[in-house]
Coordinates of C-alpha atoms in Angstrom, one line a residue:
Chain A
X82 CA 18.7 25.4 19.2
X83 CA 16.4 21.9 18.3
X84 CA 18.5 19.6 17.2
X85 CA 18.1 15.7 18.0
X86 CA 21.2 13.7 19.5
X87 CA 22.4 9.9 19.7
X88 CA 19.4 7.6 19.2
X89 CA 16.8 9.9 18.4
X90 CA 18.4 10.9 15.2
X91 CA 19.0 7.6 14.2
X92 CA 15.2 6.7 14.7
X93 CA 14.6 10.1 12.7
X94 CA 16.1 8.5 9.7
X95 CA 14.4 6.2 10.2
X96 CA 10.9 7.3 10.4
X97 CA 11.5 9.5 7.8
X98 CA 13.2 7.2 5.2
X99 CA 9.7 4.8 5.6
X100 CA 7.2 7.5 5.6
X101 CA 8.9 8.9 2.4
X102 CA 8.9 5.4 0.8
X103 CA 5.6 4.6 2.1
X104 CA 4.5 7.2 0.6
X105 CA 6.2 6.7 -2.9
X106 CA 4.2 3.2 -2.8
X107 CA 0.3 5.1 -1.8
X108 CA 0.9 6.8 -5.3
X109 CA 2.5 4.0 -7.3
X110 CA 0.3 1.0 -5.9
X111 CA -2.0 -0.5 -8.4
X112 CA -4.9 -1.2 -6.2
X113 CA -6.4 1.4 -4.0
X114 CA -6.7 -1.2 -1.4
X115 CA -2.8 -1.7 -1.2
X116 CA -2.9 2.1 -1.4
X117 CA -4.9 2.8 1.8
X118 CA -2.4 0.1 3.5
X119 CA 0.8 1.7 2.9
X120 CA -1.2 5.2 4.1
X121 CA -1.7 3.8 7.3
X122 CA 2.2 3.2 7.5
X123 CA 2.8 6.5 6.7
X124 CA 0.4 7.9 8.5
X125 CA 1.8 5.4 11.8
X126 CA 5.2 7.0 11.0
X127 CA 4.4 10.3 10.8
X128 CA 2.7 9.5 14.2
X129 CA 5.8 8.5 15.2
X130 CA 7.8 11.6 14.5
X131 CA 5.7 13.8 16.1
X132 CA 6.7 11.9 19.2
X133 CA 10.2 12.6 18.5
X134 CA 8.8 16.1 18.6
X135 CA 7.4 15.6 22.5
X136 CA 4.0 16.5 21.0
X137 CA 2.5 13.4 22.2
X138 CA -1.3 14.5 22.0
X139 CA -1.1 15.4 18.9
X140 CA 0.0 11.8 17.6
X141 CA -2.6 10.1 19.6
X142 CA -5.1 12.3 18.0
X143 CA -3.3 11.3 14.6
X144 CA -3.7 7.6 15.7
X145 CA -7.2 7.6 16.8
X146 CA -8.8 10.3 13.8
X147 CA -6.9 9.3 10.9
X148 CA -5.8 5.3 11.4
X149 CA -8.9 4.8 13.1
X150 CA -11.5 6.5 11.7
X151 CA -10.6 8.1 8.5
X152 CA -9.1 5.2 7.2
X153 CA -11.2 2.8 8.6
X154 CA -13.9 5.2 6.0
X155 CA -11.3 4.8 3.0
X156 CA -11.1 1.0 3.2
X157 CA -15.0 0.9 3.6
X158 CA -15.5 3.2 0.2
X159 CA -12.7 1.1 -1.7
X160 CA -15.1 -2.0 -1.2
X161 CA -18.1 -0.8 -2.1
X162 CA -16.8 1.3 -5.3
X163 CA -14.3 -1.8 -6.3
X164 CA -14.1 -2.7 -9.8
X165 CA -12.0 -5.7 -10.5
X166 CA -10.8 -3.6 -13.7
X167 CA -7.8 -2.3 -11.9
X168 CA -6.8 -5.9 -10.4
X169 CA -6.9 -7.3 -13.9
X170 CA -4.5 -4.5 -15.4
X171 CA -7.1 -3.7 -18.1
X172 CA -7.0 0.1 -17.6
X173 CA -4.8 2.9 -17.5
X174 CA -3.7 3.9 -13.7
X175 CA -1.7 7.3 -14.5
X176 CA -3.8 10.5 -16.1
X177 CA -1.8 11.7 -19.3
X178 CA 0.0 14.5 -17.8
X179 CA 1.9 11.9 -15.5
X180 CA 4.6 12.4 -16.9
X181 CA 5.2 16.1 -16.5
X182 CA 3.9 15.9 -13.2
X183 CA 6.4 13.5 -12.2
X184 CA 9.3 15.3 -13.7
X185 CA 7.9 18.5 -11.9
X186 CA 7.8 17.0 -8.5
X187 CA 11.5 15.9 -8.6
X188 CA 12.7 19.2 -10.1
X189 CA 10.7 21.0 -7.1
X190 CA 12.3 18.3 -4.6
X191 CA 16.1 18.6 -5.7
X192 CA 15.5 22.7 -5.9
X193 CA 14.0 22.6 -2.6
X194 CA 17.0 20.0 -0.9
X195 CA 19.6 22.4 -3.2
X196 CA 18.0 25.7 -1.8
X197 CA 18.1 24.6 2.1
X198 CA 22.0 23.7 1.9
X199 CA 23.1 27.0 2.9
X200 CA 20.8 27.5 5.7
X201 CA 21.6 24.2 7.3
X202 CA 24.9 25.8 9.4
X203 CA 23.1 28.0 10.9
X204 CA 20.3 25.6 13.0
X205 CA 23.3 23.5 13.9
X206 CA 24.7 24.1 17.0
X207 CA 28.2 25.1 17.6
X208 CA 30.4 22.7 18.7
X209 CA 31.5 24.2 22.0
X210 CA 27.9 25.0 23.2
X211 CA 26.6 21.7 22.2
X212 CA 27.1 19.8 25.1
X213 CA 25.7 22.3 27.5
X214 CA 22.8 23.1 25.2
X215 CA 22.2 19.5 25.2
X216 CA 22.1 19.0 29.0
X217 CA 19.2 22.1 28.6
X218 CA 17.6 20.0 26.6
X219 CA 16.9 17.6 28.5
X220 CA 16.6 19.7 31.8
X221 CA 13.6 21.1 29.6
X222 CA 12.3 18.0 28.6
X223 CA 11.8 16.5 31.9
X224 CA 10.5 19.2 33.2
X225 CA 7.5 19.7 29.9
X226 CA 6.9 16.1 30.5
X227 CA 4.1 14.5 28.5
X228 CA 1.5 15.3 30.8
X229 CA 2.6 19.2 30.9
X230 CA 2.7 19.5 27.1
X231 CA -0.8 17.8 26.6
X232 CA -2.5 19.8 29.5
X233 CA -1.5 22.8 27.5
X234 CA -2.4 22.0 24.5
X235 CA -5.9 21.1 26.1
X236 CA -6.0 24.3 27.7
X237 CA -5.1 25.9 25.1
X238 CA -7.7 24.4 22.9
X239 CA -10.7 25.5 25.4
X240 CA -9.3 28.9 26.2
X241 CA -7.7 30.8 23.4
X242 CA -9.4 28.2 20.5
X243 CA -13.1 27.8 21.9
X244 CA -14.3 29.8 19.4
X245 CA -12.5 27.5 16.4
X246 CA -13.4 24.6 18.5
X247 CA -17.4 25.1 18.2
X248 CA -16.8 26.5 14.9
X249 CA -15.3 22.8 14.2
X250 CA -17.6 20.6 15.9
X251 CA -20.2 22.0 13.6
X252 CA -18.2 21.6 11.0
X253 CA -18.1 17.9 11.7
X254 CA -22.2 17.7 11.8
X255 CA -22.9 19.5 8.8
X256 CA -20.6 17.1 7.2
X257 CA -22.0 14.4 8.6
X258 CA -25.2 15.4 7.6
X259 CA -23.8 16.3 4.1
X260 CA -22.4 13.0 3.6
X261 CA -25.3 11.2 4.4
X262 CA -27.5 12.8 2.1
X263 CA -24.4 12.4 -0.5
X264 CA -24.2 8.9 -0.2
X265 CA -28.0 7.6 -0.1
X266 CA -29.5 5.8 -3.0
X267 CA -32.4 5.9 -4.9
X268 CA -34.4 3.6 -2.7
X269 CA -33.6 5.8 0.6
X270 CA -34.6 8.7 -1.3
X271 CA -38.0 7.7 -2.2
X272 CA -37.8 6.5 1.4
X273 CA -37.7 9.6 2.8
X274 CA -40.3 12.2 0.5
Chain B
X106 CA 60.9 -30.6 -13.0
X107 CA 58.3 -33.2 -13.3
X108 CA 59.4 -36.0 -16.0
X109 CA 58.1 -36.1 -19.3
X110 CA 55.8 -39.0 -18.3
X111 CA 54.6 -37.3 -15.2
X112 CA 53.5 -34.2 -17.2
X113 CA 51.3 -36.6 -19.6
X114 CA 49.8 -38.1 -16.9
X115 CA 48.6 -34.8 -15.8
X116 CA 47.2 -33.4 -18.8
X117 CA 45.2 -36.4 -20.1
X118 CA 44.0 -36.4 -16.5
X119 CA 43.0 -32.6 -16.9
X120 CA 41.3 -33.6 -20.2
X121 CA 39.6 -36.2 -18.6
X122 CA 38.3 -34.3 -15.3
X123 CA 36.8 -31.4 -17.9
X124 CA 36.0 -33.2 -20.5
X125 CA 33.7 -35.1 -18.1
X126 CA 32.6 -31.7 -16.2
X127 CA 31.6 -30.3 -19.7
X128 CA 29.8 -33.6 -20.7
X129 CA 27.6 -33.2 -17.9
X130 CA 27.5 -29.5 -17.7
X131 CA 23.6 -29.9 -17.7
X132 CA 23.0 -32.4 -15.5
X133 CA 25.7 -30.6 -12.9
X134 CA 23.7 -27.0 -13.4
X135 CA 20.3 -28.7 -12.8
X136 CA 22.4 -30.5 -9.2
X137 CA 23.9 -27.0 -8.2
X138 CA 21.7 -24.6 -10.0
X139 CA 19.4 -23.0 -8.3
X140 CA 21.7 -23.7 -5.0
X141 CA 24.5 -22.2 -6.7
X142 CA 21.8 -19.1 -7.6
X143 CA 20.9 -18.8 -4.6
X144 CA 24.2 -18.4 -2.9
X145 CA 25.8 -16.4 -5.5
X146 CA 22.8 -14.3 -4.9
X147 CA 23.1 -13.7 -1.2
X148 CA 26.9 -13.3 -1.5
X149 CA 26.1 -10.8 -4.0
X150 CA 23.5 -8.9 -1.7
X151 CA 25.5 -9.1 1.4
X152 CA 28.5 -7.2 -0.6
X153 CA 26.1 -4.6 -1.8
X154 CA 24.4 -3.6 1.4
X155 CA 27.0 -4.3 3.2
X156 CA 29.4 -2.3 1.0
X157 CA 26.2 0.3 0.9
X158 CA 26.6 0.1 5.3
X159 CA 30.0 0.8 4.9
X160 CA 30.0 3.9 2.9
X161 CA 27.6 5.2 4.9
X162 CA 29.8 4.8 7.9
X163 CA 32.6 5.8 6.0
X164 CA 30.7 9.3 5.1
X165 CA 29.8 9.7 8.7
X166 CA 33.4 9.4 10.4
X167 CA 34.7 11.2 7.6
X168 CA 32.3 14.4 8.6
X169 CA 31.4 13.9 12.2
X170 CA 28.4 12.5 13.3
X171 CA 27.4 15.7 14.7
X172 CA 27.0 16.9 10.8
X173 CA 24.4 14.1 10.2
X174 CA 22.3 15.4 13.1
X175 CA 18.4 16.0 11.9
X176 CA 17.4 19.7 12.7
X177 CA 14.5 21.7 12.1
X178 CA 15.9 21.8 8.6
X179 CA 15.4 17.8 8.2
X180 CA 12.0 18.0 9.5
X181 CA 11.3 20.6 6.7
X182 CA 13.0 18.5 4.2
X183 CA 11.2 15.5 5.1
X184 CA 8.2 17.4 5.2
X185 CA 8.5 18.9 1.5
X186 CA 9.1 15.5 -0.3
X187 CA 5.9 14.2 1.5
X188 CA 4.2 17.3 0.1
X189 CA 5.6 16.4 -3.3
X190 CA 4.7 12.8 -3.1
X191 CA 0.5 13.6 -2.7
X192 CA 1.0 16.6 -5.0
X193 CA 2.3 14.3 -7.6
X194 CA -0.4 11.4 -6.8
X195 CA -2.9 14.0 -7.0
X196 CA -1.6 14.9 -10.3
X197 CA -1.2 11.5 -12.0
X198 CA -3.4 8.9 -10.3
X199 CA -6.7 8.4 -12.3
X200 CA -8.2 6.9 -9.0
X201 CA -10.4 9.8 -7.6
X202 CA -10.2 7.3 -4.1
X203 CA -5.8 7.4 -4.4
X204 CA -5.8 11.4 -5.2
X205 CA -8.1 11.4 -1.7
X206 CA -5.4 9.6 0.0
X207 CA -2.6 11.5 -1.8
X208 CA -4.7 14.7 -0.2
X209 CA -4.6 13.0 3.3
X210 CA -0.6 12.3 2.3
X211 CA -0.3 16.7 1.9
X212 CA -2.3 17.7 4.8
X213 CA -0.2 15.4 7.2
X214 CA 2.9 17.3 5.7
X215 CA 1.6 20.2 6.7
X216 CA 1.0 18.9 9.9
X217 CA 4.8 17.3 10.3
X218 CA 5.8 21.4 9.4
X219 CA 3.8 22.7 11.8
X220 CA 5.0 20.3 14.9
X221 CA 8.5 20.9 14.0
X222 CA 8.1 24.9 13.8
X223 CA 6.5 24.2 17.3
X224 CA 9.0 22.6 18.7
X225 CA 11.7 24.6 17.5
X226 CA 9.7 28.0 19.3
X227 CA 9.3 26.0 22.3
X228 CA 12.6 25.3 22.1
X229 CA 14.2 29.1 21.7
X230 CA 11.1 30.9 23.8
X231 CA 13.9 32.7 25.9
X232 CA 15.9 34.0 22.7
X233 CA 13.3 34.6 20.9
X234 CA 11.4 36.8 23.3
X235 CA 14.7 38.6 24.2
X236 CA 14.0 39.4 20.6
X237 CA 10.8 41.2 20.9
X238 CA 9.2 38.6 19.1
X239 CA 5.7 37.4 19.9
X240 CA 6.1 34.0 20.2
X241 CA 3.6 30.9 21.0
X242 CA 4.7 27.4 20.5
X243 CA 0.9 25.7 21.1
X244 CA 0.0 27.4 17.8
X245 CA 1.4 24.4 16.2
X246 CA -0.4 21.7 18.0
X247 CA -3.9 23.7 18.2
X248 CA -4.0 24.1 14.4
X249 CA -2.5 20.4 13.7
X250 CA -5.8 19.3 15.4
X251 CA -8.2 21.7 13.7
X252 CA -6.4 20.4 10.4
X253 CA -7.0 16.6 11.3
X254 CA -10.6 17.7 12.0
X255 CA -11.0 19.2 9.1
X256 CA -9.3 16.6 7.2
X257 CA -11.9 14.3 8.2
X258 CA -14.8 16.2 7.3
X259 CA -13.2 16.3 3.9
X260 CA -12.9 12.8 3.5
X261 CA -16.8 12.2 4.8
X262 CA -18.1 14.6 2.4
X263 CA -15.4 13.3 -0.6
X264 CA -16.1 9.8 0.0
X265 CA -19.9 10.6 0.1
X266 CA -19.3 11.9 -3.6
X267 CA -17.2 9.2 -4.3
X268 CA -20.2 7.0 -3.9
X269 CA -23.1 8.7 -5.1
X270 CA -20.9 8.9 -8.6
X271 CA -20.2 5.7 -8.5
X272 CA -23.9 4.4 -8.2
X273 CA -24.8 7.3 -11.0
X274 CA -21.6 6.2 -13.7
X275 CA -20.3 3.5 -12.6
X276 CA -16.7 4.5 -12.6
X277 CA -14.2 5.4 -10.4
X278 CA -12.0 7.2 -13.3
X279 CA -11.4 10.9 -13.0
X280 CA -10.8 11.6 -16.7
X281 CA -14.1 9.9 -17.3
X282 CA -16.4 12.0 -15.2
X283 CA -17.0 15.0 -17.4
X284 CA -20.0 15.8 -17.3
X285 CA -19.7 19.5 -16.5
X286 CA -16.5 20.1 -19.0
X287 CA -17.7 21.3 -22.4

């Protein structure tokens, strides 16, 4: 069974508690710029969970792609698109049907927290096998060490995935590409026929 | 029994001491104030959370700390309010650049599920397998990464849009770009 003991689950609350607030605050923020700051801290705790999950690649992928690069494109945007409209608090910042939205999400939330109360006993571990199944644990975690887990994954990727791989990497040209010719103004255009 | 006298003495001292403490209310709130504020604040706070601490503790001795131990139903949980969070951004925010984000917020939801599924198969191989089941815990990780890269290809090509509308309208406003609605 997975279930985390002592100080991991501590830091699990954690984690999860400031992701989920974080993430309250990239909706509710007034400007987009204070918006793409609190997305990096969820994005740096979600990071962090995934650790707690001994998938260490993957959250050094996260760091790198989305704190590095993908935000790092977000923040750029924000300033050239700015309009000091939004600092001022002359216009609107929710869509009419906020309201409804809103009220939907938390329904969804508190059905979907109410609907998993019955299946929680059963991925806890009994109380008598716990403390051997926790001594397995970490017999298995030393040996799937970080380097193990990441080689897989990596092996993984170029054997089983290559197809999806290639399939992705020109993914990422034509949207390169795409984006390019998005994003170019008039002067480039005339520059160019 | 204090004498008649003593008792006198007493009150018109009383009378005096308040007396002067309500001539001067003013001046003493504008002494002790914002000190007085301030403290009764941070006694106030320091009840709360600590009260708050305390209730939590109580709750967890009460039920065993083995109870409060995150499992692969946590990870789901905390996955699903993430997902709800972005789904209700992307439904209320008139920002088309904060429903991007709220986008980014759903896809790494997604990717929290996935991991945790992972981990749990890697977990349970044995049982699992002794259960005929096919089972492959680097599914998760593989299709976490080809989510991230596709994430970002998302955000190029969105944020490219972002910009070219913004040089055509000027505006960043979702329910003012309807050009194509009719």
């Amino acid at each position: 069974m997975f279930q985390l003991h002592g100080w991991e689950a501590v830091l699990f609350y954690v984690l999860a508690i400031m992701a989920l607030f974080m993430g309250v605050f990239v909706v509710t923020a007034r400007l987009a710029v204070h918006s793409a700051l609190f997305l990096i801290s969820t994005l740096v705790n979600i990071a962090l969970l995934f650790i707690l999950l001994r998938a260490e690649f993957v959250a050094g992928v996260q760091i790198l792609v989305y704190v590095g690069g993908v935000m790092v494109l977000f923040l750029f945007v924000i300033m050239l698109v700015q309009t000091r409209a939004e600092e001022e608090a002359r216009v609107r910042l929710y869509t009419r049907q906020s309201t409804p939205a809103v009220l939907v999400a938390v329904l969804l939330a508190l059905s979907f927290i109410l609907a998993m109360q019955p299946a929680q006993p059963a991925f806890r571990l009994p109380e008598t096998a716990a403390a051997q199944t926790a001594a397995a644990q970490t017999v298995d975690a030393s040996e799937s060490s970080t380097m193990q887990n990441t080689e897989r994954v990596g092996e993984a990727l170029y054997r089983q995935a290559a197809l999806p791989f290639e399939i992705a990497s020109l993914l990422l040209l034509v949207a390169m590409v795409g984006a390019v010719l998005l994003a170019r103004g008039r002067k480039q255009e005339k520059l160019y026929e | 029994m204090p004498s008649r006298y003593e008792l006198l003495v007493r009150v018109i001292l009383w009378v005096a001491v308040l007396g002067l403490l309500a001539s001067n209310a003013r001046k003493l709130s504008e002494f002790a104030g914002p000190r007085l504020r301030k403290v009764a604040f941070a006694v106030v706070w320091t009840v709360v959370v600590g009260g708050f601490g305390y209730g939590i503790w109580w709750v967890i001795e009460r039920m065993g700390p083995k109870q409060f131990e995150p499992t692969l139903v946590q990870f789901l949980m905390v996955s699903f309010l993430l997902f709800i969070i972005g789904v209700a951004g992307v439904l209320s925010r008139r920002n088309i650049i904060i429903i991007f984000m709220s986008i980014e917020l759903i896809l790494n939801a997604v990717n929290l599920n996935l991991i945790a599924f992972s981990r749990y198969l890697q977990l349970n191989q044995a049982a699992l397998v002794d259960m005929k089941l096919i089972v492959n815990p680097l599914a998760g990780p593989v299709f976490t990464i080809f989510i991230i890269v596709v994430a970002a290809a998302e955000a190029a090509v969105g944020l490219g849009i972002v910009i070219s509308l913004f040089r055509n309208r000027e505006t960043v406003a979702i329910d003012e770009i309807d050009l194509l609605k009719w």
